[in-house]
mmCIF file of C-alpha atoms in Angstrom:
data_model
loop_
_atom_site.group_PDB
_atom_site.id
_atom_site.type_symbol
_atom_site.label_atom_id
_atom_site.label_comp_id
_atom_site.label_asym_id
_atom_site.label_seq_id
_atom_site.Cartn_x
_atom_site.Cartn_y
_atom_site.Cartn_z
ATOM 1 C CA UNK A 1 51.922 -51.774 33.170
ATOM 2 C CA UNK A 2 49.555 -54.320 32.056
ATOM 3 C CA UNK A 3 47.412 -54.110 35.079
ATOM 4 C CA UNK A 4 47.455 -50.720 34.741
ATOM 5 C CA UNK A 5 45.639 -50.599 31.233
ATOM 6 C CA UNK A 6 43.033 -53.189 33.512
ATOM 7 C CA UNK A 7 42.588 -50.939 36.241
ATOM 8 C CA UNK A 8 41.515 -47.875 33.296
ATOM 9 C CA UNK A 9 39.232 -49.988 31.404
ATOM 10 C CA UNK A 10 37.264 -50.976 34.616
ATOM 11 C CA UNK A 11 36.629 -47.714 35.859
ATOM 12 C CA UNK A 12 35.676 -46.716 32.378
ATOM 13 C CA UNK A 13 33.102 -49.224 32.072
ATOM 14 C CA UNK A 14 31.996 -48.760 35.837
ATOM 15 C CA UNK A 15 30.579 -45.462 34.740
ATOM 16 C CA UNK A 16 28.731 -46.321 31.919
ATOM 17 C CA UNK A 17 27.590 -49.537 32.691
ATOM 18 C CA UNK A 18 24.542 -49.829 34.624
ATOM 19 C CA UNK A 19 24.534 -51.089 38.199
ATOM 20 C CA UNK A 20 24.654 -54.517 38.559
ATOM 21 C CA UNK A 21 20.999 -56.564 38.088
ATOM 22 C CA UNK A 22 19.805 -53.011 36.690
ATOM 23 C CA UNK A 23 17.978 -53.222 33.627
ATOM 24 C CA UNK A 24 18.682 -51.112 31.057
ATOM 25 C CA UNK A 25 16.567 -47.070 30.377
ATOM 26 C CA UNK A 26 14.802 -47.155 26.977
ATOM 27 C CA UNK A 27 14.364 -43.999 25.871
ATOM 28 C CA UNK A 28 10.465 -43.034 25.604
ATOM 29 C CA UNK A 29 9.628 -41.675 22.334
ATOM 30 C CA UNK A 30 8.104 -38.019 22.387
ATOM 31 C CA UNK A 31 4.061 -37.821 23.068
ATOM 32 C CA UNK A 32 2.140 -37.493 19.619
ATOM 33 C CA UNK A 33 -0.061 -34.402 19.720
ATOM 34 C CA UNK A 34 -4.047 -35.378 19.468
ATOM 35 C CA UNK A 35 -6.106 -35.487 16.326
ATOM 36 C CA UNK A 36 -7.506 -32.165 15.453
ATOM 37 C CA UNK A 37 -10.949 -33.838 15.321
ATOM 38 C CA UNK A 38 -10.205 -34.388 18.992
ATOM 39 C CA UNK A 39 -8.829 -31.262 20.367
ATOM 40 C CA UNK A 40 -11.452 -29.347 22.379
ATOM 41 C CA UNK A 41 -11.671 -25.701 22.636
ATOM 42 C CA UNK A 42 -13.263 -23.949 25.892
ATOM 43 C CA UNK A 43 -14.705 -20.341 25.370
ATOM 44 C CA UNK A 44 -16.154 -18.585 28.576
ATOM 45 C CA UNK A 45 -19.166 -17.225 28.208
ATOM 46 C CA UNK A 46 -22.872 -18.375 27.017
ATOM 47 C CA UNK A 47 -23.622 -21.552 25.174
ATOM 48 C CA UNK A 48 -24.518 -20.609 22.065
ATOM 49 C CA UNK A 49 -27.056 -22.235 19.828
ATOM 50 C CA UNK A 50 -27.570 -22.472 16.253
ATOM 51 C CA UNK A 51 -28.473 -19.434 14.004
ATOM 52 C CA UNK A 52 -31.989 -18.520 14.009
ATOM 53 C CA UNK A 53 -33.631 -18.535 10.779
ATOM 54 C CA UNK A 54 -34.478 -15.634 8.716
ATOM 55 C CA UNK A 55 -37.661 -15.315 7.709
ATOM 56 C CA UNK A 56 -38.468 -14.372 3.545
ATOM 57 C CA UNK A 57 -40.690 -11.371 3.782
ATOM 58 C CA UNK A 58 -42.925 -13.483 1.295
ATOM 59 C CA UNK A 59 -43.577 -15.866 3.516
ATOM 60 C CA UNK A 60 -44.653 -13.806 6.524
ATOM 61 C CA UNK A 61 -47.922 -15.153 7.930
ATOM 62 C CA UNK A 62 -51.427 -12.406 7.431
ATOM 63 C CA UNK A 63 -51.242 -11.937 11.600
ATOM 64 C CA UNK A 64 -47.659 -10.614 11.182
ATOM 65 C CA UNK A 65 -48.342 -8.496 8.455
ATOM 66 C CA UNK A 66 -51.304 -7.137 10.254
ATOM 67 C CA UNK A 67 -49.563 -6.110 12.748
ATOM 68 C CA UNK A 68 -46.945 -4.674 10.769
ATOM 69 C CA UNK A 69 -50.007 -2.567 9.087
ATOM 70 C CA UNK A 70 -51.577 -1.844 11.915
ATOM 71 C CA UNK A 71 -47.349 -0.501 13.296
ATOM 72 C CA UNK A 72 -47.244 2.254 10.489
ATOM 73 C CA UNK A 73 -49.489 5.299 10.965
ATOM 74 C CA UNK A 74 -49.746 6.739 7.765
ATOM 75 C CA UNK A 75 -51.863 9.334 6.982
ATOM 76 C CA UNK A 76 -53.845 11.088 9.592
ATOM 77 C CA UNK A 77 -57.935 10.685 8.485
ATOM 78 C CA UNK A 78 -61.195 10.621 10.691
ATOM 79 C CA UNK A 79 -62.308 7.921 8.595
ATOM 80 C CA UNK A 80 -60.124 4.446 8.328
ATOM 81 C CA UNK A 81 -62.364 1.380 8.467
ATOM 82 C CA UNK A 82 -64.361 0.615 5.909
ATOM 83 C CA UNK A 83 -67.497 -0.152 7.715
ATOM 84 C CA UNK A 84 -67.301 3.758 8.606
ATOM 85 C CA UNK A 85 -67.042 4.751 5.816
ATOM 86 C CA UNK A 86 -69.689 2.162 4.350
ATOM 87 C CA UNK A 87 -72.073 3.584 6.836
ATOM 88 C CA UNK A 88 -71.598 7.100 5.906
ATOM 89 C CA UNK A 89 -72.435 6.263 2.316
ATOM 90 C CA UNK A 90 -75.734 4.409 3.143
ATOM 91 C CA UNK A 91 -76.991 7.341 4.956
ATOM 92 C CA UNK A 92 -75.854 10.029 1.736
ATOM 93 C CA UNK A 93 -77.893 7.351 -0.497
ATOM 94 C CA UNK A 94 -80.838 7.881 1.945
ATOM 95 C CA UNK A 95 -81.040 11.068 1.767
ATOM 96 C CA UNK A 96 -81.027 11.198 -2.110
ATOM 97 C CA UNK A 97 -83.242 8.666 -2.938
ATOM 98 C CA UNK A 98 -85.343 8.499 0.797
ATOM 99 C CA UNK A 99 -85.004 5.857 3.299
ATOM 100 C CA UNK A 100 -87.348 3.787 1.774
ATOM 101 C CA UNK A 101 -87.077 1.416 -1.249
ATOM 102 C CA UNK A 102 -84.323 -1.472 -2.563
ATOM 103 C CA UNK A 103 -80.914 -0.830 -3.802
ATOM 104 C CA UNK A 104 -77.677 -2.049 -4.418
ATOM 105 C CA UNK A 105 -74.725 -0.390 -3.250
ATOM 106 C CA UNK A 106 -71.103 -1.176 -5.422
ATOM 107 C CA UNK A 107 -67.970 -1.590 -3.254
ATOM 108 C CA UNK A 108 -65.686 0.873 -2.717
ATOM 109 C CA UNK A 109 -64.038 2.190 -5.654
ATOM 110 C CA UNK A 110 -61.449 4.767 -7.004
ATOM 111 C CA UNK A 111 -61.872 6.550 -10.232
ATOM 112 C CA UNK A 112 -57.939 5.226 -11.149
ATOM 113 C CA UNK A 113 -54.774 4.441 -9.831
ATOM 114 C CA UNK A 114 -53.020 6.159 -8.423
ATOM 115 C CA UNK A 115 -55.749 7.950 -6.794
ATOM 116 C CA UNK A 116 -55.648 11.941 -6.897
ATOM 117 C CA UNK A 117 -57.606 11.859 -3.447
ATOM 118 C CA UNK A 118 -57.698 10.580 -0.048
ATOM 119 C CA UNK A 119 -61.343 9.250 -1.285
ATOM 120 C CA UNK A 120 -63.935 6.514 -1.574
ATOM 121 C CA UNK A 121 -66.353 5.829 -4.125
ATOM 122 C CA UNK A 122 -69.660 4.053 -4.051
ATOM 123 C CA UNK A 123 -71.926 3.810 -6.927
ATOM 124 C CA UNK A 124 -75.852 3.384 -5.154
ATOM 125 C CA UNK A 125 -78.584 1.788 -7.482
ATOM 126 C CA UNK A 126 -82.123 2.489 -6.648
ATOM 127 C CA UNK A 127 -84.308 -0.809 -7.372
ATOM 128 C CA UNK A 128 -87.750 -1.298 -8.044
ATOM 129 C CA UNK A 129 -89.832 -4.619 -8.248
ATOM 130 C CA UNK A 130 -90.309 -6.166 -11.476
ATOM 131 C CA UNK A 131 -93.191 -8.050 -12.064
ATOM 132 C CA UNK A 132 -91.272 -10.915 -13.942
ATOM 133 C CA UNK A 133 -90.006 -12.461 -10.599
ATOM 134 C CA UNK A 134 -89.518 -12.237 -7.264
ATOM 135 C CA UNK A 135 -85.819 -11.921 -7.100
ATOM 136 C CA UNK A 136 -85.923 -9.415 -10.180
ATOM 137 C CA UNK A 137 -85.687 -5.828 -9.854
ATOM 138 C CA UNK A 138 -86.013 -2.591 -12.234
ATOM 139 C CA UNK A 139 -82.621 -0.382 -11.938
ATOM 140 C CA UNK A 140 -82.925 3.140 -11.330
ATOM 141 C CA UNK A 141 -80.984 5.849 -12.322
ATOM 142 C CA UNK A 142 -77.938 5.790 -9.320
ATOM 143 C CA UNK A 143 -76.220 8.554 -7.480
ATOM 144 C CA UNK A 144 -72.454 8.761 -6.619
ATOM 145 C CA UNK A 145 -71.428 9.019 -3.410
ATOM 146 C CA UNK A 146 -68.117 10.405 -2.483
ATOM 147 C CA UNK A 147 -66.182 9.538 0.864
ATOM 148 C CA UNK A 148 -63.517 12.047 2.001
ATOM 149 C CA UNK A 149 -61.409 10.005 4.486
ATOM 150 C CA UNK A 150 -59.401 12.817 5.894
ATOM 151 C CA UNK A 151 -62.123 15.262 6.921
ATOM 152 C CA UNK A 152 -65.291 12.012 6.866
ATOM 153 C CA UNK A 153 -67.795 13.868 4.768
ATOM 154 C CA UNK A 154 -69.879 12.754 2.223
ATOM 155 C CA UNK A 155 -70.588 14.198 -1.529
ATOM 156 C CA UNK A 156 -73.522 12.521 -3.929
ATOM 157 C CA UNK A 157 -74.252 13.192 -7.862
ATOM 158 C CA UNK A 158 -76.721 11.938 -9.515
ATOM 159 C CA UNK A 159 -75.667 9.855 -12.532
ATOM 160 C CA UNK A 160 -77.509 8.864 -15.986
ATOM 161 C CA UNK A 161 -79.401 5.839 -16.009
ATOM 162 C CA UNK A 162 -77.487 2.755 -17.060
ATOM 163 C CA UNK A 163 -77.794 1.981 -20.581
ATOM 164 C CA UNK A 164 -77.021 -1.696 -19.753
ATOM 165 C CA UNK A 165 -78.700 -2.378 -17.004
ATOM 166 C CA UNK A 166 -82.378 -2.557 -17.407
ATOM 167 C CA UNK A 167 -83.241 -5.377 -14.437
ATOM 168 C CA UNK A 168 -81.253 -7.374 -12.807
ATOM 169 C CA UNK A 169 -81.541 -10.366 -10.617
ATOM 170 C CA UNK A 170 -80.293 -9.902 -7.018
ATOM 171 C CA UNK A 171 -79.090 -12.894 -4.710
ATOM 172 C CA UNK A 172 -76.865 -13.145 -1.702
ATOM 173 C CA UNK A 173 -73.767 -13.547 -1.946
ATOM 174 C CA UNK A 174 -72.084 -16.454 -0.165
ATOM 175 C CA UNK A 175 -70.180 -15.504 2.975
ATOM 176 C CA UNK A 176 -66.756 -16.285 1.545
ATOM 177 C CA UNK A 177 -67.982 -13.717 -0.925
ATOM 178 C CA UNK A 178 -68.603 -11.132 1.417
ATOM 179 C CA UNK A 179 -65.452 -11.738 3.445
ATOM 180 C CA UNK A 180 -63.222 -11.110 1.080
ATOM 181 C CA UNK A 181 -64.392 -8.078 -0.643
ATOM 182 C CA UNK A 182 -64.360 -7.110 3.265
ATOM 183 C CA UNK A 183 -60.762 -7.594 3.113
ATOM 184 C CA UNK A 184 -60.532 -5.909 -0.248
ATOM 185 C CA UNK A 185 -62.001 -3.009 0.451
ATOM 186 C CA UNK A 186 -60.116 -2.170 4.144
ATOM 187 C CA UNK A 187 -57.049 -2.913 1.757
ATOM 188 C CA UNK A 188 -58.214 -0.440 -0.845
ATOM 189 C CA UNK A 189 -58.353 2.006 2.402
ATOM 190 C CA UNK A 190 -55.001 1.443 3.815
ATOM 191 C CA UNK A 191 -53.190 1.859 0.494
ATOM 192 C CA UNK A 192 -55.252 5.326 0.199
ATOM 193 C CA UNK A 193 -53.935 6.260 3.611
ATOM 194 C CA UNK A 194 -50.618 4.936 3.026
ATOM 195 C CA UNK A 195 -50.265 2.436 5.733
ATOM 196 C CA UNK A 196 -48.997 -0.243 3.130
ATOM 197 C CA UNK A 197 -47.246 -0.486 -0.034
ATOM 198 C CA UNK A 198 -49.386 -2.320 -3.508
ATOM 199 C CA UNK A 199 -47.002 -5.027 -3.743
ATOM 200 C CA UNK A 200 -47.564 -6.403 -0.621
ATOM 201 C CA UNK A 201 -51.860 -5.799 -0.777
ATOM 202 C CA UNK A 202 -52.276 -7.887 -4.208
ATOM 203 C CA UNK A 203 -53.499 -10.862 -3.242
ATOM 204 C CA UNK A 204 -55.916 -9.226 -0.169
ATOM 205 C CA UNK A 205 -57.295 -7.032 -2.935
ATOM 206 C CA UNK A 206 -58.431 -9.971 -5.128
ATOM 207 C CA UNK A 207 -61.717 -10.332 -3.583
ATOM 208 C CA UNK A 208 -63.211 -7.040 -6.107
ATOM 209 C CA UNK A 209 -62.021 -9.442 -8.990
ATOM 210 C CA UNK A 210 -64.470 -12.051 -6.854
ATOM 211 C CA UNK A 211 -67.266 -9.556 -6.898
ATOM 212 C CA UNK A 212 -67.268 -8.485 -9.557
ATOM 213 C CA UNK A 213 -66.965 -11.987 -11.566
ATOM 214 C CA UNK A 214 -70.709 -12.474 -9.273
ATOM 215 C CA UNK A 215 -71.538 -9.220 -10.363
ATOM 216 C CA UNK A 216 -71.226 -9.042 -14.210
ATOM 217 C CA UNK A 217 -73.547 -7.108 -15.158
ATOM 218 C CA UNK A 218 -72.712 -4.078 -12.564
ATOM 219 C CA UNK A 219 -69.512 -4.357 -13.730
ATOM 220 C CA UNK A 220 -70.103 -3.764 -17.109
ATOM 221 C CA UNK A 221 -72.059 -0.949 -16.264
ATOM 222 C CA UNK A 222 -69.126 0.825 -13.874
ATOM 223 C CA UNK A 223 -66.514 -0.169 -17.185
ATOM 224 C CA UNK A 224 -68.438 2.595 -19.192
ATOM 225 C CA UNK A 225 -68.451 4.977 -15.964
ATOM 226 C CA UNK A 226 -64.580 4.561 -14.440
ATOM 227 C CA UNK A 227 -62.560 1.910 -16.543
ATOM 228 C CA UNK A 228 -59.455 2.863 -15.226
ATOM 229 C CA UNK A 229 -60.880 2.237 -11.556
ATOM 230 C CA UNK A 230 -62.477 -0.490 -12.353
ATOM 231 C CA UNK A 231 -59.771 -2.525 -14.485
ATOM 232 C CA UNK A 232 -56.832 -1.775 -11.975
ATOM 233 C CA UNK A 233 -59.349 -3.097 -9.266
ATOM 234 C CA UNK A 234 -59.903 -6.074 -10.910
ATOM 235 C CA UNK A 235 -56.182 -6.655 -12.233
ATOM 236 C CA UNK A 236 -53.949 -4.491 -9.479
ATOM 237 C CA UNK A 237 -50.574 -4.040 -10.465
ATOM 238 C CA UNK A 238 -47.704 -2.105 -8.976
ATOM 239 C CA UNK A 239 -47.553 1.244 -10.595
#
């Protein structure tokens, strides 16, 4: 009986014993997943870069908002640049005073704002030599010459003779003068014909306030003949 009981407990330990000179299994703990930071992601398709800016309208460079002008087609007219139309009011002014003699010619101008017509107007002084210097000039009673830009035809009328303008002295204005009331003036045009809005033409329509601070004593004398014009021109502002 006894070895009996030794012959069980041998073949019990047989099987869960390992094999002789067998070391003995560890069990392997389970793998730890990776750090999120450390997980990668594939997605077919292209690589894909970082958002593109977007531009504040504000901050649009003049060549872009040329073009943008020059995109929009506003308002069908014969006449749309202002040396055109500039050209069509020297030869109106020549045939109402002759095409001889001085003068000064104003900008373009609009009675107010907004304008009732698709129109330019430019204010033509006849001048005469004054004997108290070389540079000085008698003013003449002017004529008002009208510039349809739809149809491109011209209308003059003769005005009184300024009552605060008796001579003047007449220099040349400095090229940064000139440009910019260049600039002012094709703005004035393209807000006429609707190819851009007044907030947006503000600061290109500063060069009349330019003028005009060279030009004092014309300006006082177009104040008594179209203040409305005149003050919007030289203070625009979004209707």
């Amino acid at each position: 009986m006894r070895a009996l009981a030794i012959v069980l407990l041998c073949n019990l330990g047989c099987r869960s014993a390992p094999g002789a000179g067998e070391p003995a299994r560890v069990a392997e703990p389970p793998a730890e997943a990776p750090p999120a930071a450390e997980t990668m992601t594939y997605v077919s398709g292209a690589k894909v870069g970082p958002p593109a800016p977007t531009g504040e309208p504000a901050l649009e460079t003049d060549a872009a908002e040329a073009k943008r002008v020059a995109a929009v087609a506003g308002i069908p007219a014969k006449l749309d640049t202002i040396a055109a139309a500039r050209e069509l009011a020297l030869g109106a002014a020549d045939g109402a005073f002759g095409q001889t003699g001085e003068r000064l010619m104003t900008p373009a101008l609009v009675p107010a704002w907004p304008a009732e017509k698709r129109a330019l107007i430019f204010v033509v002084y006849p001048l005469t030599s004054s004997k108290t210097g070389i540079n000085r000039f008698v003013v003449g009673a002017p004529v008002e010459v009208t510039v349809d830009l739809l149809d491109g035809t011209t209308a003059t009328r003769k005005l009184r003779r300024s009552a605060v303008l008796g001579e003047i002295e007449v220099g040349r204005d400095s090229s940064t003068v000139r440009q910019n009331i260049d600039t002012a003036e094709q703005t004035l045009i393209d807000l006429l014909l609707e190819r851009r809005s007044v907030d947006r033409s503000l600061v290109l329509l500063d060069g009349y306030r330019e003028w005009f601070n060279h030009h004092l004593d014309v300006m006082t004398d177009l104040d008594h003949r179209m203040p409305k014009g005149l003050r919007w021109l030289r203070q625009p502002q979004v209707p």
